[in-house]
Amino acid sequence: MAAPLGTGTRTEEPGQEKQDAQEKEIAHPERAEEAKLKAKYPNLGQKPGGSDFLMKRLQKGQKYFDSGDYNMAKAKMKNKQLPSAGPDKNLVTGDHIPTPQDLPQRKSSLVTSKLAG
Amino acid sequence: MLSEIFGAGGGNDIQWCFSQVKGAVDDDVAEADIISTVEFNHSGELLATGDKGGRVVIFQQEQENKTQSHSRGEYNVYSTFQSHEPEFDYLKSLEIEEKINKIRWLPQKNAAQFLLSTNDKTIKLWKISERDKRPEGYNLKEEDGRYRDPTTVTTLRVPVFRPMDLMVEASPRRIFANAHTYHINSISINSDYETYLSADDLRINLWHLEITDRSFNIVDIKPANMEELTEVITAAEFHPNSCNTFVYSSSKGTIRLCDMRASALCDRHSKLFEEPEDPSNRSFFSEIISSISDVKFSHSGRYMMTRDYLSVKIWDLNMENRPVETYQVHEYLRSKLCSLYENDCIFDKFECCWNGSDSIVMTGSYNNFFRMFDRNTKRDITLEASRENNKPRTVLKPRKVCASGKRKKDEISVDSLDFNKKILHTAWHPKENIIAVATTNNLYIFQDKMN
């Protein structure tokens, strides 16, 4: 009976080694899962749990808009013509300042909740 | 009460029946419709929900029908309003979600109802009031509000109040803003009914309900060097009776009880609740699954309950070194942690709740299953929130998950569970056996079978 790939199910091969490994998996399912994860992602951080998750959690919602750059660009623009859209696909990344208008607008829900419908 | 102990069918287990379901039927769920919090008020007459779109919907229980003594009143829409709007903090380059993280009701003091609702950054006090009369017969105003020319007034009359169709109005009475650098996960009203706390990942603030321009920081766990950050605050709650006591839980599975009389800044806990870990069982996942997603005091104030990824634990406030009861919610997931880490489900934050008498606790799981544990009988049950079971007064069939080996008829295997169908939020009526269970975008109300 062939085992489907990636599910970790065991084929019915005899042999003490396989039986021992199976017992270990049952006794320490977490360790077996950890081994699976490390096999897939060998570069996973050394610290279990730890700072990576926490930092990601603290930085939720971070977007890339620099108000200083934006205001300086606005000041510079006053003296120049505003560049037209279209031919400027090749703008150097550093010169294109994202503006509040460029950021995907998050409109509030004007629709009533369906729970109230 | 005896009727609840010796139930209709004999034995003392509650027989749960479907009562109502709110929300859209279609499978295509808009993000805004994702329910993010559910809360009964202190009498249980009102049930509030918050969603990812920043909206609050409040349901009110109908007065009991005298002729239909075998069913309790239904919950119907009472009020709905937009509590929070999406914002962008240009200074920090931070997008602020309008998602309602928590709603907490104030005890009723007068005709109006008050609740606190919060998103990641701002807490608002909402007043919900009824208007069922309006003044008529003004001398200087027409009925439509236009002002009359005073020179045309030849007689005077006394305006009177006349009945009108009930209008329920919600208005924001206080806005408590700019006090949290990190994301608010909890709010809790003090038993003094004058103050409340708000907790973010690293700090807890104390507010007075009347004062919006200032709050006191009472817990600060931010390290001097952020590289040294090892844990965050995950939930916090005031003690139901002692106005000086509160607890907060952490991502490392600990709970700290603090006494505000000890010092102004409660960085040093009065008690530390932590279950010792078996070092031989430690794995990459240990800390992640030990992170506490919810903490709730019992109504009595003697116990507190914590929810981590796989279990619910009951702690006696007098014993810090281990919980007095532990209930496994879905132990079969322990051998699926690798995939649950990959699809981020391992970070799901399940809540938990007590029944009114603190004898039963409830929490959600996947596949729209939810679990109840009876602390006295030690029996547990798994039920499903699904539109397929929606015949009123038909008792819900218990569900069973088959962890391994041969799957019996009516059991569902772990690999067939739908991990997108999560029940994160549940609430239990403070006095009756009525529960509110939120699936992704639907709200289910179940009641025990009467007679």
XYZ file of C-alpha atoms in Angstrom:
568
model
C 0.000 0.000 0.000
C 1.686 3.176 -1.153
C 1.475 6.105 1.209
C 0.481 9.455 -0.339
C 3.334 11.958 -0.375
C 3.734 14.406 2.415
C 1.146 13.086 4.801
C 3.609 11.256 6.980
C 1.603 8.060 6.985
C 3.602 4.931 7.203
C 3.541 2.036 4.826
C 3.196 -1.415 6.225
C 6.878 -2.283 6.026
C 8.171 -4.573 8.641
C 11.318 -3.717 10.544
C 12.105 -2.706 14.086
C 13.461 0.715 13.059
C 10.196 1.851 11.586
C 8.298 0.594 14.609
C 10.549 2.469 17.010
C 10.194 5.677 15.016
C 6.426 5.280 15.040
C 6.356 4.821 18.803
C 8.476 7.918 19.218
C 6.074 9.891 17.067
C 3.139 8.827 19.207
C 4.966 9.543 22.444
C 6.254 12.931 21.297
C 3.973 14.186 18.531
C 5.296 17.721 18.950
C 8.880 16.628 18.377
C 7.862 14.711 15.279
C 6.058 17.786 13.985
C 9.103 19.898 14.765
C 11.294 17.535 12.774
C 8.881 17.811 9.847
C 9.047 21.602 9.992
C 12.826 21.713 10.220
C 13.032 19.359 7.246
C 10.940 21.753 5.187
C 12.551 24.948 6.402
C 16.136 24.237 7.443
C 16.874 27.921 7.981
C 14.182 28.383 10.593
C 15.366 30.529 13.471
C 17.183 28.954 16.359
C 15.044 30.619 19.000
C 11.864 28.630 19.492
C 8.797 30.893 19.467
C 10.660 33.998 20.445
C 11.305 37.384 19.061
C 10.476 36.879 15.395
C 6.787 36.284 16.025
C 6.599 38.994 18.616
C 8.239 41.618 16.429
C 5.929 40.683 13.557
C 2.965 41.030 15.916
C 4.085 44.441 17.142
C 4.588 45.715 13.608
C 1.164 44.781 12.334
C -0.302 47.508 10.150
C 3.015 49.059 9.143
C 2.912 50.641 5.721
C 5.612 52.481 3.828
C 4.881 56.133 3.771
C 7.403 58.651 4.944
C 5.780 61.976 5.716
C 9.146 63.759 5.720
C 9.989 62.575 2.228
C 6.455 63.345 1.106
C 6.574 66.933 2.331
C 10.031 67.549 0.914
C 8.937 66.175 -2.417
C 5.878 68.406 -2.314
C 8.129 71.421 -1.697
C 10.423 70.433 -4.556
C 7.474 69.909 -6.874
C 6.273 73.479 -6.386
C 9.291 74.701 -8.365
C 9.011 72.109 -11.133
C 6.295 70.863 -13.383
C 4.491 67.890 -12.012
C 5.599 64.842 -14.016
C 2.836 63.416 -16.176
C 1.735 59.855 -15.793
C 2.470 57.308 -18.502
C 6.031 57.763 -19.754
C 7.217 57.719 -16.194
C 7.176 53.980 -15.825
C 10.963 54.156 -15.658
C 11.081 56.536 -12.717
C 13.930 55.756 -10.409
C 12.431 54.168 -7.334
C 13.916 56.752 -5.032
C 12.219 59.645 -6.805
C 8.735 58.275 -6.649
C 7.335 59.192 -3.293
C 4.206 57.305 -2.366
C 1.477 59.721 -1.484
C -1.593 59.185 0.648
C -3.512 59.075 -2.624
C -1.375 56.196 -3.876
C -1.978 54.042 -0.865
C -4.928 51.744 -1.300
C -7.807 53.673 0.185
C -9.513 51.958 3.033
C -13.042 53.112 2.922
C -15.187 52.592 5.947
C -18.133 50.279 5.581
C -21.071 52.305 4.417
C -23.092 49.149 4.186
C -25.067 47.959 7.189
C -23.875 44.730 8.758
C -25.554 41.622 7.360
C -26.246 40.511 10.928
C -28.788 43.323 11.085
C -30.380 42.427 7.766
C -32.899 25.698 39.541
C -33.898 22.106 40.264
C -35.278 21.844 36.746
C -31.805 22.614 35.483
C -30.173 19.943 37.602
C -32.698 17.213 36.824
C -33.328 18.029 33.174
C -36.279 17.000 31.135
C -34.700 13.874 29.753
C -33.358 12.651 33.055
C -29.740 13.149 34.008
C -28.292 16.547 34.477
C -26.797 17.353 31.099
C -28.154 20.316 29.228
C -29.849 19.560 25.951
C -28.908 22.274 23.521
C -31.253 23.278 20.710
C -30.855 25.638 17.821
C -32.707 28.898 18.359
C -31.631 31.491 15.796
C -28.923 32.331 13.268
C -28.032 35.849 12.097
C -26.073 36.855 9.040
C -25.787 36.069 5.342
C -26.109 32.559 3.971
C -23.678 32.938 1.115
C -20.223 31.443 1.331
C -18.527 34.478 -0.137
C -17.659 36.326 3.037
C -16.726 39.998 2.811
C -13.884 40.869 5.202
C -15.975 43.510 6.889
C -18.540 40.902 7.913
C -16.100 38.814 9.920
C -17.362 38.837 13.516
C -14.640 39.884 15.918
C -16.367 40.019 19.303
C -19.588 38.888 21.036
C -20.808 40.025 24.455
C -24.001 39.785 26.520
C -24.807 42.695 28.800
C -25.188 42.205 32.555
C -28.856 41.243 32.426
C -28.528 39.148 29.279
C -31.285 41.124 27.636
C -28.869 42.646 25.130
C -26.302 40.895 22.956
C -23.660 42.940 21.141
C -21.432 41.911 18.247
C -18.527 43.757 16.659
C -17.040 43.055 13.257
C -13.972 43.666 11.162
C -15.730 46.524 9.387
C -15.902 48.494 12.633
C -19.661 48.015 13.051
C -21.566 47.105 16.181
C -24.896 45.290 16.055
C -26.958 44.966 19.243
C -29.748 42.423 19.607
C -32.460 42.609 22.235
C -34.322 39.688 23.708
C -38.074 39.855 23.236
C -40.182 39.903 26.341
C -41.270 36.382 27.142
C -44.469 35.415 25.482
C -46.884 34.481 28.229
C -48.693 31.970 26.052
C -45.545 30.292 24.776
C -43.983 29.271 28.044
C -41.775 26.690 26.409
C -39.521 29.103 24.611
C -37.577 32.090 25.682
C -37.689 35.355 23.847
C -35.908 35.692 20.528
C -33.096 38.135 19.949
C -33.901 40.797 17.374
C -31.921 43.744 16.082
C -32.118 46.633 18.518
C -29.460 49.007 17.246
C -26.590 49.063 14.786
C -23.937 51.708 14.258
C -20.482 52.338 12.879
C -18.224 52.397 15.910
C -14.777 52.835 14.374
C -13.457 53.943 10.997
C -10.215 52.940 9.294
C -7.441 55.426 9.950
C -3.924 56.064 8.737
C -1.312 57.377 11.123
C 0.970 59.338 8.784
C 3.508 59.994 11.486
C 4.175 56.333 12.128
C 3.230 55.065 8.704
C 0.723 52.843 10.380
C -2.600 51.636 9.051
C -5.143 51.401 11.853
C -7.822 48.788 11.339
C -11.392 49.581 12.222
C -11.935 46.047 13.472
C -13.667 45.957 16.853
C -11.425 43.935 19.124
C -13.605 43.980 22.223
C -16.947 45.220 23.510
C -17.662 45.511 27.217
C -20.982 46.593 28.685
C -21.355 48.925 31.640
C -23.949 47.916 34.239
C -27.158 49.805 33.655
C -27.564 52.902 35.829
C -30.471 54.645 34.134
C -32.728 54.265 31.113
C -29.814 54.330 28.678
C -27.313 51.547 28.010
C -23.574 52.140 27.797
C -20.826 50.071 26.266
C -17.130 50.409 25.569
C -15.886 49.331 22.171
C -12.276 49.329 21.053
C -10.189 48.837 17.954
C -6.369 48.605 17.960
C -5.841 52.173 19.131
C -8.982 53.937 20.338
C -11.631 53.102 22.919
C -15.070 54.666 22.684
C -17.904 54.911 25.177
C -21.244 54.595 23.401
C -24.609 55.577 24.807
C -27.569 53.677 23.451
C -30.855 55.339 24.309
C -34.465 54.911 23.367
C -36.743 57.590 22.166
C -40.439 56.755 22.088
C -41.997 60.190 22.571
C -41.559 63.461 20.832
C -42.673 66.952 21.728
C -45.414 68.416 19.579
C -47.214 71.740 19.537
C -44.382 74.235 19.634
C -45.371 77.849 19.386
C -42.469 79.075 17.350
C -41.790 76.030 15.183
C -43.880 74.219 12.593
C -44.185 70.442 12.908
C -41.485 69.988 10.268
C -39.039 72.124 12.222
C -39.237 75.334 10.228
C -39.434 78.465 12.310
C -42.666 80.392 12.282
C -42.760 84.105 11.887
C -43.313 85.315 15.482
C -45.633 88.056 14.298
C -48.104 85.427 13.104
C -48.444 83.895 16.543
C -51.741 84.971 18.057
C -52.339 82.308 20.697
C -50.064 80.226 22.877
C -50.258 76.539 23.645
C -48.291 74.200 25.842
C -46.248 71.668 23.873
C -46.939 68.058 24.856
C -45.144 64.769 24.413
C -46.854 62.367 22.077
C -45.876 58.733 21.455
C -43.818 57.929 18.354
C -42.312 54.779 16.875
C -39.423 53.567 18.969
C -36.108 54.963 17.872
C -32.870 53.603 19.278
C -30.002 56.035 19.023
C -26.332 55.375 19.574
C -24.023 58.284 20.262
C -20.347 58.357 21.182
C -20.052 59.991 24.596
C -16.310 59.635 25.204
C -13.355 58.960 22.956
C -10.256 57.620 24.681
C -7.459 58.010 22.166
C -3.712 58.330 21.802
C -2.746 56.242 24.789
C -1.504 53.075 23.111
C 1.599 52.676 20.995
C 0.876 49.007 20.428
C -2.324 47.159 19.607
C -5.105 47.019 22.179
C -6.154 43.441 22.934
C -8.345 43.905 26.029
C -10.567 46.297 27.895
C -12.064 45.552 31.290
C -14.400 47.590 33.454
C -13.561 47.800 37.132
C -16.071 46.718 39.777
C -16.056 50.328 40.977
C -17.885 51.148 37.712
C -15.842 54.323 37.438
C -12.572 53.130 35.984
C -11.481 50.626 33.383
C -8.243 49.221 32.001
C -7.033 48.862 28.439
C -4.159 46.550 27.548
C -1.916 46.448 24.497
C 1.005 44.138 23.707
C 3.349 45.811 26.156
C 1.379 48.164 28.392
C -1.765 48.430 30.470
C -3.472 51.758 31.129
C -6.058 52.748 33.706
C -8.765 55.209 32.704
C -11.594 57.035 34.405
C -14.782 56.781 32.370
C -15.328 60.534 32.657
C -11.816 61.622 31.692
C -10.507 61.253 28.164
C -7.407 63.416 28.127
C -5.366 61.378 30.535
C -4.787 57.803 31.626
C -2.399 56.161 34.052
C 0.053 53.540 32.926
C -0.072 50.680 35.416
C 1.919 47.958 33.660
C 4.851 48.427 31.304
C 6.788 45.376 30.147
C 8.616 47.063 27.289
C 12.310 46.219 27.609
C 14.884 49.027 27.338
C 16.292 47.235 24.339
C 13.662 45.788 22.002
C 16.087 43.050 21.022
C 15.485 41.637 24.480
C 11.743 41.301 23.960
C 10.663 37.818 24.932
C 7.000 38.086 25.794
C 3.948 40.250 25.196
C 0.687 40.839 27.036
C -2.125 38.859 25.464
C -5.144 39.624 27.678
C -6.074 41.461 30.863
C -9.094 41.613 33.157
C -10.181 43.255 36.380
C -11.304 41.054 39.257
C -15.121 40.976 39.418
C -15.271 42.033 43.081
C -11.919 43.429 44.206
C -11.488 46.807 42.571
C -7.750 46.825 43.286
C -6.978 43.507 41.571
C -6.426 42.627 37.940
C -4.645 39.916 35.973
C -2.811 39.849 32.684
C -1.694 36.883 30.620
C 1.353 36.548 28.404
C 2.509 34.885 25.210
C 4.661 32.603 27.355
C 1.701 31.049 29.149
C 1.985 32.923 32.431
C -0.624 34.953 34.285
C 0.284 37.758 36.637
C -2.071 39.035 39.300
C -1.456 42.625 40.345
C -2.673 44.698 43.258
C -2.965 48.415 42.526
C -2.623 49.220 46.219
C 0.948 47.932 46.230
C 2.364 50.642 43.953
C 1.433 53.037 41.203
C 3.244 50.993 38.583
C 2.333 47.333 38.898
C 5.366 45.927 37.106
C 5.977 43.614 40.018
C 3.234 41.070 40.276
C 1.605 39.970 43.498
C 1.123 36.467 42.166
C 2.554 34.599 39.196
C 0.566 31.673 37.844
C 2.597 29.269 35.784
C 2.431 25.555 35.203
C 5.896 23.997 35.212
C 6.809 22.555 31.854
C 8.125 19.079 31.302
C 11.504 19.776 29.668
C 11.479 16.457 27.851
C 8.362 17.593 25.971
C 9.793 20.879 24.849
C 9.734 21.597 21.119
C 9.788 24.492 18.697
C 6.042 24.754 19.160
C 5.926 24.674 22.952
C 6.001 28.392 23.519
C 3.650 29.200 20.672
C 0.952 26.806 21.851
C 1.353 27.881 25.461
C 0.546 31.487 24.572
C -2.656 32.425 26.397
C -5.289 33.858 24.077
C -7.919 34.676 26.710
C -8.262 35.003 30.475
C -11.602 35.231 32.297
C -12.411 35.391 35.986
C -15.250 33.219 37.239
C -18.320 35.159 38.361
C -17.461 34.235 41.939
C -13.986 35.697 41.620
C -12.431 32.611 43.196
C -11.179 31.126 39.930
C -9.861 32.254 36.582
C -9.820 30.411 33.286
C -7.153 30.638 30.592
C -7.241 29.422 27.004
C -4.119 28.387 25.178
C -3.984 26.760 21.768
C -4.913 23.233 22.785
C -6.500 23.507 26.219
C -8.575 25.380 28.765
C -7.199 25.665 32.302
C -8.953 26.626 35.504
C -6.790 28.259 38.160
C -7.587 28.748 41.824
C -6.378 32.236 42.735
C -4.925 30.719 45.901
C -2.651 28.352 44.017
C 0.008 29.665 41.695
C 2.029 26.635 40.785
C -0.479 24.776 38.652
C -4.067 24.919 37.406
C -6.691 22.986 39.361
C -8.388 21.710 36.210
C -7.213 21.232 32.635
C -9.508 20.406 29.734
C -8.247 19.341 26.322
C -10.071 21.154 23.572
C -8.618 19.419 20.510
C -5.613 17.356 21.545
C -5.688 15.609 18.147
C -4.145 18.775 16.690
C -0.880 18.150 18.523
C 0.259 15.868 15.730
C -0.700 18.462 13.104
C 1.289 21.381 14.472
C 3.606 21.537 11.476
C 0.770 22.230 9.018
C -1.021 24.459 11.513
C 2.155 26.526 11.764
C 2.433 26.735 7.981
C -1.135 27.947 7.528
C -0.871 30.280 10.547
C -3.740 28.579 12.363
C -1.414 27.949 15.293
C -1.703 31.686 16.007
C -5.510 31.703 16.165
C -6.802 33.366 19.310
C -9.671 31.432 20.812
C -11.743 32.938 23.603
C -13.484 31.112 26.423
C -16.385 31.795 28.771
C -18.111 30.661 31.964
C -21.786 29.921 32.432
C -23.668 31.960 35.007
C -23.077 29.538 37.881
C -19.399 28.860 36.982
C -20.156 25.162 36.610
C -19.585 24.889 32.858
C -16.966 26.461 30.598
C -17.140 26.817 26.838
C -14.692 27.504 24.027
C -14.522 27.210 20.252
C -12.564 25.030 17.878
C -12.317 24.375 14.124
C -14.876 23.061 11.657
C -17.412 25.300 13.419
C -17.231 23.013 16.433
C -17.440 24.329 19.958
C -16.811 22.539 23.213
C -18.307 22.625 26.687
C -16.793 21.173 29.842
C -18.905 20.494 32.915
C -16.663 21.013 35.918
C -18.869 18.965 38.231
C -19.659 15.896 36.158
C -16.348 16.079 34.254
C -18.298 15.372 31.088
C -17.640 17.301 27.908
C -19.488 17.727 24.669
C -18.663 18.876 21.140
C -21.377 20.624 19.157
C -21.457 22.194 15.726
C -22.770 25.579 14.611
C -24.218 24.835 11.233
C -27.294 25.806 9.280
C -27.954 22.110 8.712
C -29.021 21.730 12.325
C -31.433 24.606 12.371
C -34.697 23.083 13.420
C -35.848 24.858 16.572
C -36.346 22.614 19.578
C -34.446 19.728 17.991
C -31.622 18.728 20.271
C -28.180 19.176 18.721
C -26.292 16.002 18.011
C -22.890 15.727 19.690
C -19.930 15.572 17.318
C -16.833 13.454 17.578
C -13.455 13.780 15.920
C -11.544 10.638 15.115
C -7.869 11.257 15.830
C -6.428 8.171 14.271
C -7.253 4.661 13.304
C -10.607 3.519 12.077
C -13.189 6.213 11.780
C -16.546 5.241 13.177
C -19.773 6.207 11.507
C -20.745 9.843 12.319
C -17.204 10.667 13.332
C -15.119 13.104 11.351
C -11.431 12.547 10.774
C -8.889 15.202 11.686
C -7.824 15.606 8.076
C -11.387 16.424 7.036
C -11.706 19.319 9.467
C -12.162 22.713 7.873
C -9.593 24.988 9.495
C -11.133 28.050 7.874
C -14.277 27.537 9.919
C -13.107 28.757 13.302
C -15.195 29.602 16.309
C -13.095 32.168 18.136
C -15.853 34.042 19.976
C -18.574 32.627 22.195
C -20.678 34.093 24.982
C -22.950 32.659 27.673
C -26.002 34.488 28.986
C -25.272 35.588 32.572
C -28.350 33.902 34.011
C -29.901 31.445 31.568
C -28.745 28.597 29.410
C -28.606 30.680 26.270
C -25.358 30.850 24.313
C -24.176 32.968 21.415
C -21.638 31.353 19.096
C -19.950 33.278 16.282
C -18.737 31.501 13.177
C -16.781 33.563 10.645
C -19.713 35.742 9.627
C -22.783 34.259 11.291
C -24.089 34.478 14.831
C -25.826 31.404 16.237
C -28.007 31.424 19.318
C -28.668 28.147 21.093
C -30.913 27.502 24.088
C -31.485 24.564 26.342
C -34.582 22.526 25.702
C -37.323 23.549 28.088
C -39.959 21.007 29.131
